[in-house]
Amino acid sequence: MSEIMISINNIIKTYRSMGDEVQALKGVSLSIKKGESVSVMGHSGSGKSTLLSIIGALNPPTSGKIEIDGIDLYSLSQEKRADFRREYLGFVFQQFQLIPYLTAHENVMLPLTTTRRSNKEKQEMAKEALVRVGLGNKLNRLPNQLSGGEQERVAIARAIVNEPPLILADEPTGSLDTKTGDEIMALFQKLNEEGLTVLMVTHNPDNVKYLSRTIMMKDGRLLNHDEQLITTMNNTIL
Amino acid sequence: MNLFQIAFNNIKRRKVKMVFLALGLIVGVTTAVAFLSIIESMTVDLGDRIDEFGANIVILPRSEGQEVHYGSTLISNISFDIEKLTLEDIPKIYESSVAEYINIVSPKLVGAVDINNQKSLLVGVETQKEFIQKPWFSLQEPLKEGNSIVDLALMEIPDDGIILGTSAAEALKLKKGDEVSINNRSFKVFGLLKKLGSEEDGLIYANLTAVQQLLDRPGELSMIEVSAYCNACPVEEIAMGLEEAIPHGRGIPLRQAALFREETISQFSTFGYALSGMVLLIAALVVLITMLSSVNERTREIGIFRAIGFRQGHILQIIFLEVGIVSITGGIVGFGLGSLAAKYAGPYLAQLQGDIPLRPELLLPAVLLSTGLAIIASAYPALKAARLNPAEAIRFI
């Protein structure tokens, strides 16, 4: 079995905007091993969120190839990519993105909705995920009855409920105070220690100490083309 | 957690929008159900009225030669008849293959007589049958029992009694109670008919037996008027059935009544269908606009569903489940309101006699109409939702 979780080869992504072409990614190549926790850092517009959406099977690149666990993502049909996201990926979006009319328990159950598990099994799995993130006592709260940190935990529980091998997180601490942000990062660290591969987009330098590797991006490129030059944990280049 | 629960929870969350959507469908279904109920009742009611509305088949002797008018009907010139109709033909009608459709049979003998030196047409009838068959006949000075008027059909007309149409009475200068000699036999004017505005105003009516004796034509008939129950049947087939039973008779169906009924119902139906169609079209637009607005509001939510592994088909199912739940409810409520509207407003709208019955068989079509309409109208918003680019929807880019 391959040790590589994510393999990106010369990804280019071009958008058309008002008749102009904007190149968001300009030939990005990257490799992330299973069990790694990697942060992608850079200023706004550096292309880090575009990179995350491409890795997340949500946004086909203009050219280049990306494989996750040996699967060529964009050779799959749109519906197969949806199945892939459900089985392989756990998303933690910016600003939690919980469904406001569903309880914490129901929000966490969402990724299981379209699976063939029994309702009881789905409920057990969702409850277990909430317990893992420390919210076993708030199953029936609606999102607006939870604090920011608690909502983030629900979002993380939703990302891990179907036990995917890879977690993709986009600015998970962006809406949180420092203390809560640290708690959330510690939670990501714990999940990584439990075996999950974590790829996180952030521009908060305080987060990198919880992750094993940092990738810097600028203007659609990795800061250094040579992967050897990508900063490692606690790199002070920042 | 399943797709139905997601749809149901969303309905609960967007109550106002969903109530608005349901209202659009309810108004549409209510209109359609009310009109269908009223049109159906009109068809039955008008059919019943026309069945009561005089004869719809006239049996004449098979004849050669000229024909003369009786009222609005053609009758044969008796002298050319090959074989005459007689009272013995009446039982044959009730034994015919179309006996089940027969309502009233009114035999007649028509003859020209001298009254006060004037030629007049005397019609011998079985008075009760004749006046039941023609309920619009009434006397200028009706008999009363207490405060209520006695129906002409229930009166015993004496053998020497005659009833005159208004034109005949004016021409002969006769009034109620006058004695008159017809072919040297004495008769008394029993009453004068109210003006009808037809050729029947010029006729004189008397008992059939008395006229047969007077004209010295015992048992003989000039014609037989038949009222058939003919709500949904072709009157021509009944006429043919009667001809089979009386081979020497010729059954002439009177199509005017049926055509009038068909025309009236057809006009009301066209109006009803057009109005229902308009209201349903508006309901479809309400569904379309409401669901488009709902999908636009939920762009990010749909993006999240897609990002965490929902297929396009799952998004379609959620939208259609929502629309389905609301439209089934709308169909049931619309059926109830439409039935009530038909029951209470229908008799005034359509000038119907009696109640419009509840039609439970319309419940399923009402629900199917509501659901079908809503599904078709929400197909575009649902497809739009399913095809949302999840990356754009959750503003990844």
XYZ file of C-alpha atoms in Angstrom:
635
model
C 0.000 0.000 0.000
C 1.269 3.468 -0.914
C 2.543 5.720 1.873
C 1.475 8.802 -0.076
C -1.924 10.252 0.818
C -1.905 13.264 -1.505
C 0.076 13.530 -4.724
C -0.242 16.740 -6.729
C 1.582 17.115 -10.015
C 1.896 20.495 -11.736
C -1.613 21.774 -10.996
C -2.670 24.896 -12.858
C -5.999 26.585 -12.168
C -7.217 29.480 -14.263
C -10.421 31.454 -13.662
C -12.163 33.772 -16.046
C -13.273 36.977 -14.436
C -14.873 39.877 -16.344
C -13.314 38.606 -19.559
C -9.842 38.376 -18.009
C -8.015 35.195 -17.145
C -6.700 34.940 -13.601
C -4.263 32.149 -12.798
C -4.936 31.143 -9.188
C -2.481 28.229 -9.212
C 0.608 28.297 -11.395
C 2.001 24.780 -11.512
C 1.806 23.450 -7.961
C 3.343 20.094 -7.173
C 3.145 18.564 -3.724
C 3.227 15.282 -1.907
C 1.781 14.561 1.544
C 2.307 11.268 3.334
C -0.325 9.365 5.238
C -0.470 10.439 8.856
C 1.083 13.837 8.215
C -0.485 17.067 9.427
C 0.264 19.922 7.090
C -0.644 23.591 7.180
C -0.862 25.674 4.036
C -0.092 29.288 4.768
C -0.122 32.405 2.720
C -1.748 35.777 2.311
C -5.236 36.277 0.887
C -5.221 35.529 -2.832
C -2.162 33.283 -2.610
C -4.237 30.329 -3.908
C -4.329 28.249 -0.738
C -8.144 27.911 -0.610
C -8.217 27.056 -4.335
C -5.629 24.353 -3.684
C -7.752 22.998 -0.830
C -10.910 22.933 -2.977
C -9.030 21.033 -5.713
C -7.691 18.503 -3.196
C -11.258 18.311 -1.827
C -12.591 17.044 -5.189
C -14.750 20.121 -5.482
C -12.967 22.127 -8.122
C -11.344 20.556 -11.181
C -7.932 21.991 -12.062
C -7.352 23.504 -15.486
C -4.444 21.098 -15.932
C -2.302 18.772 -13.875
C -3.050 15.639 -11.947
C -4.031 14.965 -8.374
C -4.253 11.608 -6.676
C -5.503 10.812 -3.203
C -4.550 7.404 -1.883
C -3.699 6.473 -5.463
C -7.077 7.550 -6.895
C -6.959 10.026 -9.775
C -9.668 12.397 -8.504
C -10.676 14.157 -11.666
C -10.862 11.016 -13.770
C -13.943 10.203 -11.670
C -17.434 11.332 -12.731
C -19.054 14.130 -10.751
C -21.272 11.708 -8.840
C -18.371 9.336 -8.129
C -16.421 12.329 -6.787
C -19.360 12.976 -4.425
C -19.081 9.362 -3.236
C -15.324 9.831 -2.885
C -15.795 12.933 -0.722
C -18.190 11.013 1.504
C -15.834 8.050 1.954
C -12.368 9.650 1.962
C -12.659 13.241 3.099
C -13.768 15.136 6.167
C -14.333 18.834 5.574
C -14.073 21.532 8.211
C -15.209 24.735 6.569
C -14.625 28.363 7.411
C -17.169 29.627 9.960
C -18.351 26.129 10.873
C -21.066 25.931 8.171
C -23.504 23.977 10.261
C -27.092 23.520 9.086
C -29.034 25.888 11.347
C -32.251 23.867 11.562
C -30.551 20.631 12.571
C -29.326 19.787 16.080
C -25.644 19.123 16.781
C -26.375 15.393 16.658
C -28.247 15.700 13.327
C -25.533 17.926 11.824
C -22.948 15.302 12.659
C -25.128 12.584 11.177
C -25.400 14.426 7.828
C -22.480 12.688 6.043
C -24.040 9.350 7.010
C -27.455 10.285 5.584
C -26.830 8.760 2.194
C -24.992 5.676 3.446
C -26.629 2.287 3.871
C -26.220 2.113 7.606
C -29.184 1.633 9.908
C -30.579 4.704 11.606
C -29.491 3.342 14.971
C -25.943 2.837 13.742
C -25.871 6.369 12.322
C -27.049 7.772 15.634
C -24.419 5.816 17.555
C -21.632 6.920 15.210
C -22.674 10.584 15.442
C -22.888 10.396 19.212
C -19.446 8.783 19.395
C -17.961 11.523 17.180
C -19.443 14.218 19.409
C -18.040 12.470 22.464
C -14.600 12.419 20.773
C -14.692 16.214 20.403
C -15.970 16.708 23.954
C -19.623 17.517 23.193
C -21.310 14.326 24.326
C -23.635 16.350 26.550
C -24.927 18.757 23.894
C -26.374 16.438 21.295
C -29.728 18.140 20.974
C -28.604 21.755 20.857
C -29.201 23.765 17.716
C -26.132 25.587 16.344
C -27.377 28.956 17.621
C -27.490 27.491 21.131
C -23.760 26.666 21.024
C -20.662 28.861 21.468
C -18.232 29.409 18.564
C -15.829 26.822 19.949
C -18.614 24.309 20.405
C -19.854 24.895 16.862
C -16.326 24.286 15.595
C -16.214 21.036 17.536
C -19.525 19.984 15.973
C -18.040 20.795 12.540
C -15.005 18.636 13.377
C -17.240 15.835 14.633
C -19.144 16.009 11.334
C -15.823 15.760 9.460
C -14.685 12.642 11.332
C -17.997 10.819 11.798
C -17.589 8.597 8.730
C -13.975 7.911 9.733
C -12.281 9.330 6.631
C -8.508 8.998 6.276
C -8.061 12.677 5.351
C -9.301 15.858 7.063
C -9.339 19.099 5.077
C -9.767 22.233 7.164
C -10.163 25.778 5.907
C -9.300 28.444 8.495
C -10.798 26.408 11.356
C -9.782 28.921 14.017
C -10.543 32.054 12.017
C -13.714 32.861 13.958
C -12.471 31.847 17.397
C -10.655 33.613 20.246
C -7.071 32.557 20.983
C -7.873 30.214 23.853
C -10.649 28.428 21.977
C -8.503 28.361 18.849
C -5.734 26.623 20.781
C -8.223 24.058 22.091
C -9.428 23.352 18.561
C -5.863 23.019 17.262
C -5.084 20.617 20.117
C -8.080 18.610 18.983
C -6.720 18.461 15.420
C -3.367 17.395 16.838
C -5.064 14.620 18.786
C -6.932 13.420 15.699
C -3.673 13.408 13.764
C -2.060 11.357 16.502
C -4.942 8.907 16.176
C -3.879 8.350 12.550
C -5.779 10.890 10.473
C -3.965 12.881 7.820
C -4.712 16.600 8.277
C -4.351 19.340 5.695
C -5.217 22.778 7.012
C -5.336 26.157 5.316
C -4.588 28.904 7.817
C -2.961 32.262 8.069
C -2.637 32.071 11.831
C 1.086 31.391 12.613
C 0.131 30.171 16.077
C -1.514 27.114 14.514
C 1.578 25.704 12.852
C 3.055 24.421 16.086
C 0.258 21.859 16.249
C 1.060 20.503 12.787
C 4.014 18.541 11.489
C 4.730 20.527 8.322
C 4.009 23.913 6.807
C 3.679 24.800 3.163
C 4.022 28.453 2.186
C 2.174 29.841 -0.824
C 2.467 33.125 -2.647
C 0.819 34.259 -5.871
C -0.322 30.786 -6.833
C 2.993 29.056 -6.258
C 4.614 27.206 -3.380
C 7.105 29.604 -1.884
C 9.940 27.342 -2.996
C 9.464 25.009 -5.904
C 11.707 22.459 -4.355
C 9.643 20.487 -1.842
C 12.783 20.180 0.323
C 12.550 23.870 1.028
C 9.051 23.810 2.454
C 9.174 24.807 6.026
C 8.794 22.216 8.721
C 7.104 22.413 12.058
C 7.944 25.523 14.075
C 9.796 27.049 11.140
C 10.497 30.642 12.033
C 10.531 31.960 8.474
C 7.068 33.160 9.260
C -31.306 11.016 9.793
C -32.524 10.584 6.248
C -33.414 12.790 3.297
C -37.073 12.969 4.360
C -36.094 14.332 7.774
C -33.876 16.960 6.153
C -36.757 18.007 3.889
C -39.266 18.007 6.752
C -36.953 20.031 9.015
C -36.447 22.594 6.283
C -40.220 22.956 5.854
C -40.551 23.568 9.596
C -37.784 26.154 9.444
C -39.245 28.037 6.460
C -42.844 27.994 7.584
C -43.928 31.281 6.006
C -42.447 30.438 2.631
C -43.908 26.948 2.670
C -47.338 28.226 3.756
C -47.214 30.676 0.842
C -46.297 27.843 -1.525
C -49.086 25.662 -0.124
C -51.586 28.527 -0.443
C -50.803 28.896 -4.140
C -51.514 25.208 -4.652
C -54.583 25.237 -2.400
C -56.184 28.074 -4.382
C -55.476 26.247 -7.653
C -56.796 22.877 -6.481
C -59.794 24.472 -4.737
C -60.821 26.177 -7.974
C -60.378 23.027 -10.039
C -62.251 20.784 -7.570
C -65.072 23.309 -7.130
C -65.576 23.685 -10.874
C -65.374 19.958 -11.543
C -67.954 19.283 -8.824
C -70.250 22.034 -10.085
C -69.924 20.963 -13.738
C -70.670 17.343 -12.832
C -73.692 18.372 -10.788
C -74.845 20.678 -13.568
C -74.655 17.812 -16.033
C -76.768 15.595 -13.803
C -79.157 18.410 -12.832
C -79.679 19.609 -16.371
C -80.124 16.046 -17.531
C -82.802 15.512 -14.896
C -84.510 18.764 -15.765
C -84.534 17.970 -19.453
C -85.805 14.462 -18.790
C -88.716 16.194 -17.080
C -88.899 18.810 -19.775
C -91.531 17.331 -22.050
C -91.178 14.634 -24.636
C -87.900 13.884 -26.304
C -89.280 11.285 -28.739
C -92.476 11.460 -30.780
C -93.951 8.311 -32.345
C -95.969 8.977 -35.501
C -97.681 6.539 -37.813
C -95.558 5.538 -40.775
C -97.096 7.525 -43.599
C -96.764 8.684 -47.122
C -97.556 12.144 -48.344
C -97.924 15.455 -46.599
C -97.243 16.324 -43.011
C -98.859 18.976 -40.818
C -97.625 20.789 -37.725
C -98.668 20.066 -34.191
C -97.041 22.521 -31.833
C -93.376 22.447 -32.659
C -93.681 18.856 -33.861
C -94.453 17.449 -37.242
C -97.381 15.063 -37.471
C -98.603 13.094 -40.422
C -101.613 13.866 -42.495
C -103.846 11.173 -41.149
C -105.527 10.361 -44.414
C -102.229 9.095 -45.831
C -101.335 6.841 -42.931
C -100.605 3.227 -43.898
C -101.419 1.764 -40.494
C -102.802 3.813 -37.638
C -101.456 4.013 -34.098
C -103.837 2.732 -31.440
C -104.003 2.441 -27.687
C -102.860 -1.177 -28.120
C -99.429 0.178 -29.049
C -98.896 1.687 -25.591
C -98.087 -1.603 -23.770
C -95.589 -2.425 -26.554
C -93.551 0.601 -25.496
C -93.242 -0.716 -21.933
C -92.295 -4.147 -23.277
C -89.680 -2.822 -25.727
C -85.911 -3.303 -25.500
C -85.605 0.294 -24.296
C -88.346 0.036 -21.661
C -85.916 0.851 -18.839
C -85.429 4.351 -20.261
C -89.124 5.165 -20.572
C -90.456 7.780 -18.187
C -93.811 9.151 -19.421
C -95.901 8.001 -22.372
C -98.588 10.423 -23.491
C -100.892 9.260 -26.330
C -102.818 11.848 -28.357
C -105.537 12.061 -30.943
C -105.681 15.250 -32.945
C -108.615 16.279 -35.066
C -110.171 19.310 -36.695
C -113.551 20.266 -35.245
C -116.212 22.943 -35.682
C -116.676 25.242 -32.702
C -118.994 28.186 -33.085
C -118.625 27.776 -36.841
C -114.852 28.032 -36.625
C -112.421 25.256 -37.529
C -110.196 24.428 -34.557
C -107.682 21.713 -33.614
C -108.902 19.526 -30.765
C -106.341 17.397 -28.995
C -107.394 14.403 -26.970
C -104.966 13.583 -24.182
C -104.694 11.501 -21.046
C -104.692 14.678 -19.004
C -102.567 13.592 -16.055
C -99.798 12.143 -18.251
C -99.899 15.112 -20.598
C -99.598 17.687 -17.870
C -96.927 15.748 -15.952
C -94.980 15.633 -19.198
C -95.459 19.373 -19.722
C -95.120 20.920 -16.291
C -94.946 24.423 -17.768
C -98.686 24.194 -18.576
C -100.751 26.040 -15.959
C -104.163 27.596 -15.720
C -104.817 31.334 -15.735
C -107.100 30.856 -12.726
C -105.593 27.933 -10.860
C -107.565 25.938 -8.346
C -106.494 26.384 -4.763
C -106.632 24.111 -1.780
C -106.094 26.370 1.190
C -103.153 28.569 0.246
C -101.493 26.159 -2.154
C -102.167 25.909 -5.872
C -103.307 22.525 -7.130
C -101.026 21.208 -9.856
C -102.792 20.897 -13.198
C -101.474 17.350 -13.521
C -103.309 16.368 -10.330
C -106.700 17.736 -11.392
C -109.547 15.507 -12.469
C -110.713 16.914 -15.808
C -114.327 15.839 -16.444
C -115.183 14.016 -19.693
C -117.064 17.056 -20.958
C -114.327 19.492 -19.905
C -112.038 21.313 -22.301
C -108.941 23.407 -21.668
C -108.134 26.134 -24.154
C -104.903 27.782 -25.114
C -104.971 31.588 -24.951
C -105.137 32.123 -28.725
C -107.920 29.571 -29.099
C -109.901 31.177 -26.250
C -109.516 34.637 -27.815
C -110.533 33.435 -31.267
C -113.582 31.604 -29.930
C -114.320 34.290 -27.319
C -114.601 31.698 -24.587
C -113.868 31.958 -20.870
C -113.855 29.598 -17.931
C -117.230 28.016 -17.261
C -118.683 28.745 -20.732
C -120.666 26.013 -22.413
C -119.749 25.220 -25.980
C -120.960 22.830 -28.638
C -118.351 20.814 -30.501
C -119.585 18.689 -33.376
C -123.024 18.907 -31.762
C -121.836 17.672 -28.405
C -121.880 19.926 -25.369
C -118.609 20.721 -23.542
C -117.769 23.089 -20.680
C -114.621 25.232 -20.502
C -112.681 23.832 -17.512
C -109.975 26.437 -17.715
C -107.764 28.593 -19.881
C -104.015 27.977 -20.126
C -101.535 30.723 -19.437
C -99.917 32.096 -22.548
C -97.020 29.874 -23.691
C -95.862 31.872 -26.694
C -95.922 28.768 -28.871
C -98.287 27.096 -31.333
C -99.822 25.216 -28.402
C -101.667 28.466 -27.524
C -104.014 27.753 -30.458
C -105.040 24.238 -29.331
C -107.973 22.886 -27.376
C -107.394 19.981 -24.993
C -109.917 17.401 -23.883
C -109.936 13.873 -22.523
C -108.626 11.325 -25.014
C -111.625 9.002 -24.735
C -114.089 11.845 -25.235
C -112.252 13.059 -28.324
C -112.056 9.504 -29.757
C -115.834 9.205 -29.337
C -116.443 12.695 -30.704
C -114.338 12.034 -33.801
C -115.683 8.510 -34.063
C -112.200 7.066 -34.009
C -112.281 4.759 -30.959
C -108.888 3.539 -29.765
C -107.121 5.481 -32.462
C -104.102 7.748 -31.865
C -102.441 10.435 -33.973
C -99.188 10.324 -32.101
C -97.502 9.179 -28.912
C -95.145 11.541 -27.077
C -92.503 9.707 -25.032
C -90.265 11.143 -22.344
C -87.180 8.991 -21.965
C -84.570 9.113 -19.248
C -81.747 10.109 -21.446
C -79.049 11.732 -19.400
C -76.131 9.970 -20.937
C -77.719 7.984 -23.739
C -78.115 8.782 -27.412
C -81.846 9.502 -27.791
C -81.659 8.127 -31.352
C -81.030 4.628 -29.992
C -84.157 4.805 -27.854
C -86.179 5.991 -30.865
C -84.894 3.008 -32.835
C -85.854 0.679 -29.968
C -89.384 2.081 -30.038
C -89.611 1.602 -33.810
C -88.670 -2.048 -33.334
C -91.507 -2.412 -30.832
C -94.032 -0.562 -33.035
C -93.039 -1.370 -36.632
C -95.874 0.743 -38.065
C -94.676 3.758 -36.042
C -91.863 6.164 -36.753
C -89.817 7.373 -33.750
C -88.578 10.918 -34.160
C -85.971 11.967 -31.605
C -86.100 15.602 -30.585
C -82.469 16.584 -30.453
C -82.982 20.215 -29.536
C -83.285 19.528 -25.831
C -80.143 17.421 -25.748
C -78.252 19.869 -27.902
C -79.315 22.757 -25.694
C -78.141 20.903 -22.631
C -74.833 19.957 -24.205
C -74.296 23.525 -25.359
C -75.048 25.015 -21.949
C -72.803 22.593 -20.102
C -70.129 22.939 -22.717
C -70.048 26.730 -22.294
C -69.913 26.512 -18.514
C -67.288 23.752 -18.688
C -65.119 25.795 -21.041
C -65.339 28.751 -18.691
C -64.624 26.528 -15.686
C -61.652 24.810 -17.296
C -60.234 28.109 -18.537
C -60.534 29.724 -15.108
C -59.123 26.639 -13.360
C -56.283 26.545 -15.880
C -55.454 30.198 -15.248
C -55.480 29.738 -11.477
C -53.373 26.578 -11.756
C -50.908 28.396 -13.991
C -50.599 31.137 -11.390
C -50.160 28.453 -8.717
C -47.356 26.907 -10.797
C -45.668 30.313 -11.040
C -45.987 30.756 -7.273
C -44.301 27.365 -6.785
C -41.573 28.237 -9.290
C -40.795 31.608 -7.728
C -40.992 30.338 -4.153
C -38.732 27.379 -4.841
C -36.249 29.494 -6.818
C -36.077 31.907 -3.928
C -35.708 29.000 -1.487
C -32.862 27.493 -3.537
C -31.095 30.863 -3.750
C -31.372 31.278 0.016
C -29.915 27.825 0.541
C -27.000 28.000 -1.881
C -24.416 27.614 0.870
C -26.358 24.854 2.598
C -26.661 22.897 -0.660
C -22.924 23.461 -1.206
C -22.240 21.887 2.195
C -24.434 18.899 1.361
C -22.556 18.415 -1.893
C -19.149 18.868 -0.230
C -19.831 16.193 2.372
C -20.825 13.659 -0.243
C -24.434 14.214 -1.314
C -24.938 13.357 -4.975
C -26.899 15.609 -7.334
C -29.704 13.048 -7.116
C -29.826 13.458 -3.330
C -30.263 17.232 -3.681
C -33.070 16.660 -6.204
C -34.703 14.235 -3.791
C -34.577 16.748 -0.929
C -36.165 19.499 -3.033
C -38.835 17.189 -4.470
C -39.578 15.724 -1.046
C -40.148 19.220 0.331
C -42.378 20.122 -2.600
C -44.106 16.746 -2.352
C -44.938 17.124 1.351
C -46.283 20.653 0.831
C -48.197 19.813 -2.351
C -49.841 16.674 -0.927
C -51.022 18.787 1.999
C -52.120 21.486 -0.464
C -53.993 18.921 -2.553
C -55.891 17.515 0.456
C -56.760 20.975 1.815
C -57.651 22.184 -1.700
C -59.954 19.198 -2.172
C -61.701 19.966 1.133
C -62.096 23.683 0.397
C -63.120 23.021 -3.219
C -65.800 20.572 -2.066
C -67.090 23.078 0.493
C -67.053 25.878 -2.099
C -69.009 23.678 -4.514
C -71.480 22.655 -1.818
C -72.234 26.134 -0.504
C -71.458 28.502 -3.396
C -72.180 26.142 -6.301
C -75.981 26.219 -6.116
C -75.880 30.033 -6.359
C -73.148 30.175 -8.992
C -74.719 27.601 -11.285
C -78.372 28.128 -10.344
C -78.649 24.490 -9.368
C -81.539 22.931 -7.535
C -80.520 20.959 -4.485
C -77.170 20.070 -2.998
C -73.914 19.400 -4.778
C -72.746 16.111 -3.284
C -69.238 15.575 -1.931
C -67.172 13.704 -4.505
C -64.546 11.664 -2.642
C -63.352 10.209 -5.946
C -61.840 13.648 -6.679
C -59.469 13.434 -3.694
C -56.815 11.356 -5.456
C -56.900 13.417 -8.691
C -56.722 16.600 -6.570
C -53.621 15.360 -4.748
C -52.063 14.136 -8.006
C -52.842 17.461 -9.684
C -51.305 19.433 -6.833
C -48.231 17.197 -6.594
C -47.725 16.926 -10.349
C -48.044 20.656 -10.819
C -45.640 21.390 -7.950
C -43.077 18.828 -9.122
C -43.137 20.195 -12.687
C -42.942 23.810 -11.490
C -40.090 23.055 -9.093
C -38.090 20.980 -11.603
C -36.039 23.974 -12.726
C -35.201 25.207 -9.191
C -34.372 21.630 -8.166
C -32.051 21.128 -11.151
C -30.479 24.497 -10.445
C -29.839 23.400 -6.862
C -28.431 20.033 -7.880
C -26.086 21.600 -10.426
C -24.688 24.166 -8.039
C -20.914 24.157 -8.056
C -20.205 23.168 -4.448
C -16.907 25.049 -4.385
C -18.632 28.259 -5.423
C -21.621 27.556 -3.209
C -19.532 27.457 -0.055
C -17.298 30.299 -1.283
C -14.181 28.240 -1.248
C -12.870 30.122 -4.217
